[in-house]
Short mmCIF file of C-alpha atoms and ligand atoms in Angstrom, two decimals:
data_model
loop_
_atom_site.label_atom_id
_atom_site.label_comp_id
_atom_site.label_asym_id
_atom_site.label_seq_id
_atom_site.Cartn_x
_atom_site.Cartn_y
_atom_site.Cartn_z
CA ASP A 1 -14.77 11.26 46.49
CA PHE A 2 -12.89 9.61 43.69
CA ASP A 3 -15.08 10.80 40.85
CA HIS A 4 -14.75 14.25 42.19
CA VAL A 5 -11.00 14.08 41.72
CA VAL A 6 -11.33 12.82 38.17
CA GLU A 7 -13.85 15.52 37.48
CA ALA A 8 -11.55 18.13 38.94
CA LEU A 9 -8.69 16.90 36.79
CA LEU A 10 -10.65 16.94 33.61
CA ASN A 11 -12.26 20.29 34.07
CA THR A 12 -10.12 22.42 36.24
CA PRO A 13 -6.67 20.92 36.53
CA ALA A 14 -5.58 23.87 38.61
CA ASP A 15 -7.70 22.54 41.47
CA LEU A 16 -5.28 19.68 41.86
CA ASP A 17 -3.11 21.85 44.01
CA SER A 18 -5.89 22.32 46.46
CA LEU A 19 -6.41 18.56 46.61
CA ARG A 20 -2.79 17.81 47.36
CA PRO A 21 -0.96 16.96 49.47
CA ASP A 22 -2.62 16.92 52.87
CA SER A 23 -6.26 16.51 52.10
CA VAL A 24 -8.14 13.32 52.83
CA LEU A 25 -7.01 11.88 49.53
CA GLU A 26 -4.33 9.25 49.36
CA ASP A 27 -1.51 9.63 46.88
CA SER A 28 -2.58 6.44 45.18
CA TRP A 29 -6.02 7.90 44.55
CA ILE A 30 -4.55 10.93 42.91
CA LYS A 31 -2.30 8.76 40.80
CA GLU A 32 -5.21 6.63 39.72
CA ALA A 33 -7.23 9.71 38.89
CA VAL A 34 -4.37 11.15 36.92
CA ILE A 35 -4.08 7.95 34.93
CA ARG A 36 -7.81 7.84 34.31
CA SER A 37 -7.86 11.43 33.15
CA GLY A 38 -5.09 10.64 30.70
CA MET A 39 -2.68 13.10 32.22
CA LYS A 40 0.56 11.47 33.08
CA PHE A 41 1.87 13.74 35.77
CA ARG A 42 4.16 12.08 38.22
CA TRP A 43 2.84 13.54 41.38
CA ALA A 44 4.30 10.85 43.55
CA LYS A 45 7.80 11.52 42.22
CA LEU A 46 7.23 15.22 42.53
CA GLY A 47 6.40 14.74 46.15
CA GLU A 48 9.62 12.83 46.70
CA SER A 49 11.76 15.52 45.19
CA ARG A 50 10.26 18.13 47.46
CA GLU A 51 11.34 16.23 50.50
CA ARG A 52 14.91 15.48 49.48
CA PRO A 53 17.53 17.70 51.06
CA ASN A 54 19.77 19.51 48.60
CA ARG A 55 23.11 17.67 48.44
CA ASP A 56 24.64 19.65 45.57
CA ALA A 57 28.10 21.21 45.52
CA GLN A 58 28.33 24.89 44.72
CA ARG A 59 30.80 27.65 44.09
CA ARG A 60 31.88 29.46 47.23
CA PRO A 61 30.99 33.09 47.92
CA PRO A 62 33.62 35.61 46.78
CA ALA A 63 36.81 35.59 48.83
CA ASP A 64 38.05 38.31 51.12
CA PRO A 65 39.88 40.79 48.82
CA ALA A 66 42.88 40.61 51.16
CA LEU A 67 43.42 36.97 50.14
CA LEU A 68 43.49 37.62 46.40
CA VAL A 69 46.67 37.37 44.32
CA SER A 70 47.33 38.42 40.72
CA ARG A 71 46.75 35.85 38.01
CA PRO A 72 47.54 35.75 34.27
CA PRO A 73 44.81 36.72 31.77
CA VAL A 74 42.87 34.07 29.85
CA VAL A 75 42.52 35.10 26.22
CA THR A 76 40.16 33.90 23.46
CA ILE A 77 40.92 34.60 19.82
CA MET A 78 37.91 35.46 17.69
CA GLY A 79 37.21 36.83 14.23
CA HIS A 80 35.89 36.13 10.77
CA VAL A 81 36.65 32.85 9.07
CA ASP A 82 39.96 32.86 7.12
CA HIS A 83 41.17 36.00 8.83
CA GLY A 84 43.96 33.99 10.45
CA LYS A 85 42.85 32.79 13.91
CA THR A 86 44.33 29.32 13.52
CA THR A 87 47.52 30.68 11.99
CA LEU A 88 47.91 33.12 14.86
CA LEU A 89 47.41 30.39 17.45
CA ASP A 90 49.92 28.19 15.63
CA SER A 91 52.55 30.91 15.45
CA LEU A 92 52.04 31.84 19.07
CA ARG A 93 52.41 28.21 19.98
CA LYS A 94 55.54 27.78 17.89
CA SER A 95 57.17 31.08 18.79
CA GLN A 96 59.84 31.20 21.45
CA LEU A 97 57.27 32.99 23.53
CA VAL A 98 55.65 29.71 24.37
CA ALA A 99 56.98 28.04 27.47
CA THR A 100 57.85 24.76 25.77
CA GLU A 101 60.51 22.40 26.99
CA ALA A 102 63.52 22.51 24.66
CA GLY A 103 62.73 20.32 21.68
CA GLY A 104 59.33 19.44 23.09
CA ILE A 105 56.23 19.30 20.98
CA THR A 106 53.22 21.14 22.29
CA GLN A 107 50.13 19.02 22.44
CA HIS A 108 46.69 20.23 21.68
CA ILE A 109 44.88 20.31 25.00
CA GLY A 110 42.54 23.24 24.34
CA ALA A 111 44.77 26.00 25.65
CA PHE A 112 48.40 26.95 26.11
CA LEU A 113 50.54 29.32 28.07
CA VAL A 114 52.70 32.09 26.62
CA GLN A 115 55.48 33.58 28.70
CA LEU A 116 57.07 36.93 27.89
CA PRO A 117 60.81 37.46 28.43
CA THR A 118 59.82 39.72 31.31
CA GLY A 119 58.14 36.79 33.03
CA GLU A 120 54.48 37.72 32.49
CA ARG A 121 52.21 34.91 31.43
CA ILE A 122 49.14 34.70 29.19
CA THR A 123 46.82 31.74 28.77
CA PHE A 124 45.43 31.40 25.24
CA LEU A 125 42.37 29.25 24.65
CA ASP A 126 42.89 27.49 21.35
CA THR A 127 39.34 26.55 20.61
CA PRO A 128 38.66 29.48 18.31
CA GLY A 129 35.21 30.49 17.28
CA HIS A 130 32.02 31.60 18.83
CA ALA A 131 30.61 28.21 19.63
CA ALA A 132 32.99 27.48 22.47
CA PHE A 133 32.77 31.00 23.78
CA SER A 134 28.99 31.29 23.78
CA SER A 135 28.29 27.83 25.07
CA MET A 136 30.53 28.40 28.06
CA ARG A 137 29.01 31.75 28.72
CA ALA A 138 25.54 30.29 28.46
CA ARG A 139 26.49 27.94 31.27
CA GLY A 140 27.72 30.84 33.34
CA ALA A 141 31.36 29.94 32.94
CA HIS A 142 33.22 33.18 32.49
CA ALA A 143 36.46 31.69 31.33
CA THR A 144 37.73 34.55 29.19
CA ASP A 145 39.23 37.86 30.36
CA ILE A 146 40.27 39.35 27.01
CA VAL A 147 39.20 38.79 23.40
CA VAL A 148 41.82 39.18 20.68
CA LEU A 149 39.83 40.14 17.61
CA VAL A 150 41.62 39.09 14.43
CA VAL A 151 40.73 41.19 11.37
CA ALA A 152 42.46 40.61 8.05
CA ALA A 153 43.85 43.89 6.73
CA ASP A 154 43.07 42.94 3.14
CA ASP A 155 39.47 42.01 3.85
CA GLY A 156 38.29 44.35 6.61
CA VAL A 157 35.35 43.99 8.97
CA MET A 158 33.09 41.10 7.98
CA ASN A 159 29.91 39.72 9.53
CA GLN A 160 31.63 37.32 11.93
CA THR A 161 33.90 40.18 13.00
CA VAL A 162 30.75 42.04 14.01
CA GLU A 163 29.35 38.96 15.75
CA SER A 164 32.58 38.54 17.68
CA ILE A 165 32.39 42.17 18.81
CA GLN A 166 28.83 41.54 19.92
CA HIS A 167 29.79 38.43 21.87
CA ALA A 168 32.60 40.26 23.62
CA LYS A 169 30.36 43.20 24.46
CA ASN A 170 27.59 40.99 25.81
CA ALA A 171 30.10 39.22 28.01
CA LYS A 172 31.65 42.57 28.98
CA VAL A 173 35.07 41.29 27.90
CA PRO A 174 37.49 43.93 26.54
CA ILE A 175 38.92 43.61 23.03
CA ILE A 176 42.39 43.94 21.55
CA VAL A 177 42.42 44.19 17.76
CA ALA A 178 45.00 42.14 15.88
CA VAL A 179 45.09 43.62 12.39
CA ASN A 180 46.39 40.57 10.55
CA LYS A 181 47.95 39.85 7.15
CA CYS A 182 49.82 43.16 7.22
CA ASP A 183 52.50 41.49 5.08
CA LYS A 184 50.15 41.48 2.10
CA PRO A 185 50.64 44.27 -0.46
CA GLN A 186 46.92 45.06 -0.54
CA ALA A 187 46.75 45.31 3.27
CA ASP A 188 45.02 48.46 4.50
CA PRO A 189 45.12 48.50 8.33
CA GLN A 190 43.80 52.05 8.43
CA ARG A 191 40.59 51.00 6.73
CA VAL A 192 40.10 48.19 9.24
CA LYS A 193 40.28 50.59 12.17
CA GLN A 194 37.96 53.00 10.41
CA GLU A 195 35.40 50.26 9.80
CA LEU A 196 35.62 49.12 13.42
CA LEU A 197 34.51 52.59 14.52
CA ALA A 198 31.09 51.92 13.05
CA HIS A 199 30.75 48.98 15.47
CA GLY A 200 31.73 50.85 18.57
CA VAL A 201 35.31 49.61 18.66
CA VAL A 202 37.31 52.83 18.96
CA CYS A 203 41.05 52.35 18.57
CA GLU A 204 43.55 54.50 20.41
CA GLU A 205 44.42 56.69 17.43
CA PHE A 206 40.76 57.70 17.20
CA GLY A 207 40.74 58.67 20.85
CA GLY A 208 39.40 55.37 22.15
CA ASP A 209 40.98 52.84 24.47
CA VAL A 210 41.15 49.79 22.20
CA GLN A 211 44.70 48.75 21.31
CA ALA A 212 45.25 47.71 17.70
CA ILE A 213 48.41 45.81 16.78
CA HIS A 214 49.50 45.29 13.17
CA ILE A 215 50.68 41.72 12.80
CA SER A 216 51.39 38.99 10.33
CA ALA A 217 50.35 35.72 11.86
CA LEU A 218 51.90 33.88 8.93
CA LYS A 219 55.35 35.46 9.24
CA GLY A 220 55.19 35.84 13.00
CA ASP A 221 55.67 39.62 12.79
CA ASN A 222 54.86 41.69 15.86
CA LEU A 223 53.52 38.83 17.97
CA GLN A 224 55.55 40.08 20.90
CA ALA A 225 53.83 43.47 20.63
CA LEU A 226 50.49 41.70 20.69
CA ALA A 227 51.49 39.76 23.80
CA GLU A 228 52.71 42.95 25.46
CA ALA A 229 49.47 44.74 24.65
CA THR A 230 47.61 41.83 26.26
CA VAL A 231 49.71 42.03 29.39
CA ALA A 232 49.22 45.80 29.54
CA LEU A 233 45.46 45.39 29.35
CA ALA A 234 45.54 42.61 31.93
CA GLU A 235 47.33 44.94 34.34
CA VAL A 236 44.58 47.51 33.97
CA LEU A 237 41.97 44.82 34.57
CA GLU A 238 43.68 43.88 37.85
CA LEU A 239 42.91 40.22 37.41
CA LYS A 240 43.02 38.46 40.74
CA ALA A 241 42.10 35.11 42.16
CA ASP A 242 41.96 33.34 45.49
CA PRO A 243 44.62 30.61 45.57
CA GLY A 244 43.33 29.04 48.77
CA GLY A 245 40.51 26.69 49.66
CA PRO A 246 38.69 24.15 47.51
CA VAL A 247 39.37 24.34 43.76
CA GLU A 248 36.94 25.92 41.33
CA ALA A 249 37.68 25.50 37.63
CA VAL A 250 36.01 25.48 34.26
CA LEU A 251 36.20 22.58 31.87
CA ILE A 252 37.22 23.65 28.37
CA GLU A 253 37.81 20.32 26.64
CA SER A 254 37.02 16.70 27.29
CA ARG A 255 37.73 13.57 25.37
CA THR A 256 38.61 9.93 25.76
CA ASP A 257 42.30 9.27 25.27
CA LYS A 258 43.33 5.82 24.08
CA GLY A 259 45.96 5.47 26.77
CA LYS A 260 44.74 7.69 29.58
CA GLY A 261 40.99 7.10 29.42
CA PRO A 262 38.69 10.07 30.07
CA VAL A 263 40.78 13.26 30.12
CA THR A 264 39.69 16.85 30.46
CA THR A 265 41.39 20.19 30.19
CA VAL A 266 40.45 22.68 32.86
CA ILE A 267 41.30 26.29 33.62
CA VAL A 268 41.76 26.73 37.34
CA GLN A 269 39.85 29.73 38.65
CA ARG A 270 40.27 29.37 42.38
CA GLY A 271 42.36 27.26 44.76
CA MET A 272 45.33 25.02 43.95
CA LEU A 273 44.56 21.95 41.88
CA ARG A 274 46.75 19.05 43.01
CA ARG A 275 47.07 15.34 42.52
CA GLY A 276 44.67 13.53 44.82
CA CYS A 277 42.01 16.29 44.74
CA VAL A 278 38.45 14.98 44.43
CA LEU A 279 36.48 16.88 41.78
CA VAL A 280 32.92 16.95 40.51
CA ALA A 281 31.77 18.30 37.13
CA GLY A 282 28.19 17.88 36.01
CA ARG A 283 27.26 14.33 36.84
CA CYS A 284 30.83 13.01 36.81
CA TRP A 285 33.56 12.92 39.40
CA ALA A 286 37.29 12.36 39.54
CA LYS A 287 40.05 11.61 41.94
CA VAL A 288 42.92 13.43 40.25
CA ARG A 289 45.57 10.83 39.35
CA PHE A 290 47.70 13.00 37.08
CA LEU A 291 47.96 16.58 35.94
CA PHE A 292 49.70 17.38 32.64
CA ASP A 293 50.63 20.69 31.06
CA GLU A 294 50.48 21.38 27.32
CA ASN A 295 53.93 19.87 26.86
CA GLY A 296 52.67 16.60 28.21
CA CYS A 297 54.77 17.04 31.35
CA ALA A 298 53.30 15.88 34.62
CA VAL A 299 52.85 18.77 37.04
CA LEU A 300 52.24 18.62 40.76
CA GLU A 301 49.88 21.54 41.07
CA ALA A 302 48.07 24.18 39.03
CA ALA A 303 47.36 27.71 40.26
CA PRO A 304 44.54 30.04 39.13
CA SER A 305 44.58 30.74 35.34
CA ALA A 306 46.73 27.66 34.72
CA VAL A 307 45.51 25.17 32.16
CA VAL A 308 46.00 21.51 32.88
CA GLN A 309 44.88 18.17 31.64
CA VAL A 310 43.21 16.19 34.40
CA VAL A 311 43.32 12.39 34.43
CA GLY A 312 41.24 10.38 36.88
CA TRP A 313 37.62 10.85 35.78
CA LYS A 314 35.27 7.94 36.32
CA GLU A 315 33.16 9.16 33.41
CA LEU A 316 33.64 11.90 30.85
CA PRO A 317 32.08 15.27 31.78
CA SER A 318 31.19 17.80 29.04
CA ALA A 319 33.01 20.97 28.08
CA GLY A 320 31.64 24.10 29.70
CA GLU A 321 30.89 22.43 33.02
CA THR A 322 32.02 23.98 36.26
CA VAL A 323 34.54 21.85 38.14
CA LEU A 324 34.40 21.91 41.92
CA GLU A 325 36.59 20.27 44.53
CA VAL A 326 34.81 18.38 47.28
CA GLU A 327 36.22 16.99 50.51
CA SER A 328 35.96 13.26 49.85
CA GLU A 329 35.06 10.55 47.38
CA GLN A 330 32.03 9.85 49.50
CA ARG A 331 30.92 13.46 49.09
CA ALA A 332 31.60 13.35 45.33
CA ARG A 333 29.35 10.30 44.96
CA GLU A 334 26.67 12.05 46.95
CA VAL A 335 26.80 15.15 44.74
CA VAL A 336 26.71 13.08 41.55
CA GLU A 337 23.84 11.02 42.91
CA TRP A 338 21.91 14.15 43.82
CA ARG A 339 22.49 15.70 40.42
CA SER A 340 21.43 12.53 38.62
CA HIS A 341 18.31 12.44 40.71
CA GLN A 342 17.62 16.06 39.87
CA ALA A 343 18.18 15.37 36.19
CA GLU A 344 15.85 12.41 36.40
CA GLN A 345 13.18 14.61 37.96
CA HIS A 346 13.82 17.16 35.30
CA LYS A 347 13.43 14.55 32.63
CA LEU A 348 10.22 13.31 34.17
CA LEU A 349 8.84 16.78 34.34
CA GLY A 350 10.39 18.69 31.49
CA GLU A 351 11.37 16.21 28.82
CA GLN A 352 8.50 13.78 28.91
CA SER A 353 7.12 12.50 25.70
CA ALA A 354 5.77 15.15 23.38
CA ILE A 355 2.23 14.52 24.50
CA GLU A 356 3.03 14.93 28.15
CA LEU A 357 4.90 18.08 27.41
CA LYS A 358 1.95 19.46 25.57
CA GLN A 359 -0.34 18.61 28.44
CA GLN A 360 1.98 20.19 30.92
CA ARG A 361 2.30 23.36 28.92
CA HIS A 362 -1.39 23.42 28.51
CA LEU A 363 -1.89 23.08 32.21
CA GLU A 364 0.39 26.00 32.96
CA GLU A 365 -1.22 28.19 30.39
CA TYR A 366 -4.62 27.04 31.35
CA ARG A 367 -4.09 28.15 34.90
CA ARG A 368 -3.51 31.63 33.66
CA GLU A 369 -6.26 31.58 31.09
CA ARG A 370 -8.72 29.60 33.08
CA GLU A 371 -11.49 32.13 33.53
CA PRO A 372 -12.31 33.13 29.96
CA LEU A 373 -11.75 29.61 28.64
CA ALA A 374 -13.60 27.61 31.23
CA HIS A 375 -16.52 26.74 28.96
CA LEU A 376 -14.38 25.45 26.08
CA SER A 377 -13.42 21.89 25.36
CA TRP A 378 -9.83 20.73 25.78
CA ARG A 379 -9.21 20.99 22.08
CA GLN A 380 -10.86 24.37 21.73
CA ARG A 381 -8.86 25.72 24.64
CA ARG A 382 -5.69 24.49 23.09
CA ALA A 383 -6.52 26.19 19.82
CA ALA A 384 -7.43 29.40 21.60
CA LEU A 385 -4.18 29.43 23.52
CA TYR A 386 -2.20 28.77 20.39
CA ARG A 387 -3.87 31.57 18.51
CA ALA A 388 -3.24 33.91 21.39
CA ASP A 389 0.41 32.93 21.02
CA LYS A 390 0.47 31.53 24.51
CA ILE A 391 1.74 28.13 23.53
CA ARG A 392 3.98 27.34 20.65
CA PHE A 393 4.24 23.78 19.52
CA SER A 394 1.24 22.17 21.01
CA MET A 395 -0.85 21.90 17.88
CA ARG A 396 -1.02 19.12 15.42
CA PRO A 397 0.05 20.45 12.03
CA SER A 398 -3.49 20.35 10.71
CA GLU A 399 -4.51 22.62 13.53
CA ARG A 400 -1.68 25.08 13.09
CA THR A 401 -2.89 28.50 12.17
CA GLU A 402 -1.44 30.01 9.04
CA SER A 403 0.84 32.85 9.89
CA ASP A 404 2.66 35.35 7.70
CA GLU A 405 5.71 34.97 9.82
CA PRO A 406 8.25 32.71 8.17
CA GLY A 407 9.43 29.92 10.41
CA LEU A 408 11.78 26.99 10.27
CA PRO A 409 10.73 23.92 12.27
CA LEU A 410 13.78 22.02 13.46
CA VAL A 411 14.65 18.69 14.96
CA ILE A 412 18.05 18.86 16.69
CA LYS A 413 20.11 15.78 17.52
CA GLY A 414 23.55 15.64 19.11
CA ASP A 415 26.03 13.00 20.25
CA VAL A 416 26.07 14.08 23.86
CA ASP A 417 24.03 16.21 26.17
CA GLY A 418 26.63 18.98 25.99
CA SER A 419 26.51 19.31 22.23
CA VAL A 420 22.72 19.43 22.19
CA LYS A 421 22.77 22.15 24.83
CA THR A 422 25.40 24.09 22.91
CA LEU A 423 23.30 23.93 19.76
CA LEU A 424 20.16 25.02 21.55
CA ASN A 425 22.06 27.91 23.09
CA ILE A 426 23.34 29.03 19.73
CA LEU A 427 19.88 28.71 18.18
CA ASP A 428 18.42 30.72 21.03
CA GLY A 429 20.67 33.56 20.01
CA TYR A 430 19.53 33.42 16.41
CA ASP A 431 15.92 33.12 17.32
CA ALA A 432 16.01 36.41 19.16
CA GLN A 433 17.71 38.33 16.37
CA ASP A 434 16.36 37.01 13.15
CA GLU A 435 13.17 37.69 11.31
CA CYS A 436 12.70 34.05 10.57
CA ARG A 437 11.58 32.19 13.65
CA LEU A 438 13.23 28.92 14.60
CA ASP A 439 10.78 26.37 15.94
CA VAL A 440 12.70 23.65 17.72
CA ILE A 441 10.00 21.00 17.65
CA HIS A 442 12.14 18.23 19.07
CA PHE A 443 15.65 17.67 20.34
CA GLY A 444 17.65 14.92 21.94
CA VAL A 445 20.78 12.83 22.22
CA GLY A 446 21.51 10.00 19.79
CA ASP A 447 21.45 9.08 16.13
CA VAL A 448 18.70 10.41 13.92
CA SER A 449 15.71 8.09 14.16
CA GLU A 450 12.67 7.46 11.99
CA ASN A 451 10.64 9.26 14.58
CA ASP A 452 12.80 12.39 14.18
CA VAL A 453 12.30 12.34 10.42
CA ASN A 454 8.57 11.76 10.73
CA MET A 455 8.25 14.59 13.19
CA ALA A 456 10.16 16.95 10.86
CA ALA A 457 8.05 15.79 7.92
CA THR A 458 4.81 16.48 9.75
CA PHE A 459 5.88 20.02 10.49
CA GLY A 460 7.58 20.62 7.16
CA GLY A 461 10.91 21.10 8.85
CA SER A 462 14.50 19.88 8.77
CA VAL A 463 16.66 17.62 10.90
CA TYR A 464 20.08 18.88 12.06
CA GLY A 465 22.47 16.42 13.64
CA PHE A 466 25.79 17.17 15.27
CA ASN A 467 28.28 14.30 15.49
CA VAL A 468 25.51 11.76 14.99
CA ALA A 469 24.70 9.35 12.20
CA ALA A 470 21.56 8.23 10.40
CA SER A 471 21.00 4.66 9.28
CA ARG A 472 20.30 3.92 5.64
CA GLY A 473 16.66 3.31 6.43
CA VAL A 474 16.37 6.70 8.07
CA THR A 475 18.17 8.45 5.21
CA GLN A 476 15.85 6.82 2.71
CA LEU A 477 12.81 7.76 4.75
CA ALA A 478 14.01 11.38 4.83
CA ALA A 479 14.47 11.39 1.06
CA ARG A 480 11.03 9.86 0.59
CA ARG A 481 9.33 12.35 2.86
CA GLY A 482 11.28 15.33 1.53
CA VAL A 483 12.98 16.12 4.81
CA ALA A 484 16.36 17.86 4.67
CA LEU A 485 18.78 15.83 6.78
CA GLN A 486 21.83 17.87 7.79
CA LEU A 487 24.56 15.93 9.54
CA HIS A 488 27.63 17.89 10.59
CA ARG A 489 30.78 17.29 12.59
CA VAL A 490 31.75 20.95 12.94
CA ILE A 491 29.33 23.16 14.84
CA TYR A 492 30.36 26.15 12.84
CA GLN A 493 29.43 24.46 9.55
CA LEU A 494 26.13 23.34 10.94
CA VAL A 495 25.27 26.87 11.98
CA GLU A 496 26.35 28.22 8.58
CA GLN A 497 24.09 25.72 6.83
CA LEU A 498 21.24 26.62 9.14
CA ARG A 499 21.75 30.28 8.51
CA HIS A 500 21.72 29.60 4.81
CA GLU A 501 18.45 27.71 5.10
CA LEU A 502 16.96 30.46 7.24
CA SER A 503 17.82 33.21 4.80
CA SER A 504 16.24 31.20 2.02
CA LYS A 505 13.01 31.29 4.02
CA LEU A 506 12.95 35.05 4.40
CA PRO A 507 10.47 36.96 2.29
CA PRO A 508 11.87 37.85 -1.16
CA GLN A 509 11.72 41.64 -0.69
CA ARG A 510 14.54 41.41 1.85
P1 GDP B 1 40.90 31.15 10.41
O1 GDP B 1 39.77 30.59 9.61
O2 GDP B 1 40.57 32.49 10.96
O3 GDP B 1 41.45 30.21 11.44
O4 GDP B 1 42.06 31.44 9.34
P2 GDP B 1 43.39 30.63 9.04
O5 GDP B 1 44.36 30.78 10.14
O6 GDP B 1 43.03 29.25 8.62
O7 GDP B 1 43.96 31.45 7.80
C1 GDP B 1 43.29 31.50 6.56
C2 GDP B 1 44.29 31.71 5.44
O8 GDP B 1 44.94 32.97 5.60
C3 GDP B 1 45.38 30.67 5.42
O9 GDP B 1 45.65 30.34 4.08
C4 GDP B 1 46.57 31.37 6.04
O10 GDP B 1 47.79 30.89 5.54
C5 GDP B 1 46.34 32.81 5.61
N1 GDP B 1 46.94 33.74 6.55
C6 GDP B 1 46.74 33.77 7.89
N2 GDP B 1 47.47 34.77 8.45
C7 GDP B 1 48.13 35.37 7.44
C8 GDP B 1 49.06 36.47 7.39
O11 GDP B 1 49.41 37.10 8.37
N3 GDP B 1 49.51 36.82 6.15
C9 GDP B 1 49.15 36.15 5.03
N4 GDP B 1 49.65 36.57 3.87
N5 GDP B 1 48.30 35.12 5.04
C10 GDP B 1 47.79 34.72 6.24
#
């Protein structure tokens, strides 16, 4: 009977499964019981999602090797700050190597193509830094074939050099070392290569297989050698792609252009991208109206490894998304509708209000811990689970157990879904490595709110915002409650600041 359901919910939530879905109980009864028990699970919605057929679009299985053709390598430039990444990209872009129309000005679209006199081509991504690289990788977009690691010959291997090596290794992407600033009198390229040894990067002269090219990005010295080394490595990698069938691409940049509306830059990975193609990316779709190369010239089609700007999006998708061609506009709408529905479900289930989240976590944990904890009250169970390290943020601050482990509670806000995800991905990486634990107590899209500040204050944490603002009232509240409010427009700076704050929390003996 009804009371039995309520009883079951309050005492042994796990029994709910046995009550649903085909027992004598009506859905409405369960809902009512759920409401009465104070647990806001959306069973009815859950039920719906189970019945919906999957209408998503997906990447195709790998092509028959016989159909594959060679494609140019896609290269990312990485390295320590000030070692010359931007200068190198600029000189590559300006050098005659770049396939620019005579007198044309290359536009920044997130990547550009270099063509050697011998005809070989290389695509350089010009969003330097780890953020772009890791966020794409975290979304499963393997957009890079080769990493050019820039190390300044007067400075040597620094911590971001080591991080870059780590990123490349994790992604199993081979490295070419560009020993930069060789024009400087104090340059010591030999030392650089020696230092790299300690990080498992063994250059050819030490018997390894990593090519190291001495360059001056500033003067443009030896850039051709660097390009040739890249082509040589690409040949060994036997990079191939399937030029037929529906397009698959990865989105590397997206923005709203005053004249063109939503524009994105994509790297084609499979198929031929043409005008008129219908594409989906995340929860957005496009009928391709124009394709432009980095010279701003309209192109008719783009083959694998080509980089093009795509105009024709109905809404702006985020960088890092996979772009897939579908057969019709009708199909595109269907995919977007399905994905939005999925996201909605996800939101209902995963990103409910903090309280619901706590309850849901508790329920999951409780199912596992049910036996030994059966006699405890809700609150006692929660405390027990927290102490056993089974749940992380489900305690009110007053209930938090003191721990020796230093931690930094964080509230993360970003301008769009993509930037929040990127930040969380980056933080995930730090969390695993560092002694000081990052507790992301809340995250979301939008300007910093009073609620964010209050939440941070309760936990003694900080608020980090990327590309978002805070009203005067919110700023004042933060000052009053002693909450550090960090608003940044460059991910790299945000992460630096965070790292700084983290290291200040580490125990003094370190
Ligand atoms: P990034 O932070 O890695 O992008 O570094 P930048 O490209 O901004 O370069 C940092 C500084 O180093 C700038 O002042 C550049 O002019 C300088 N620089 C870059 N490459 C060279 C080089 O080959 N030789 C010399 N002498 N200076 C360079």
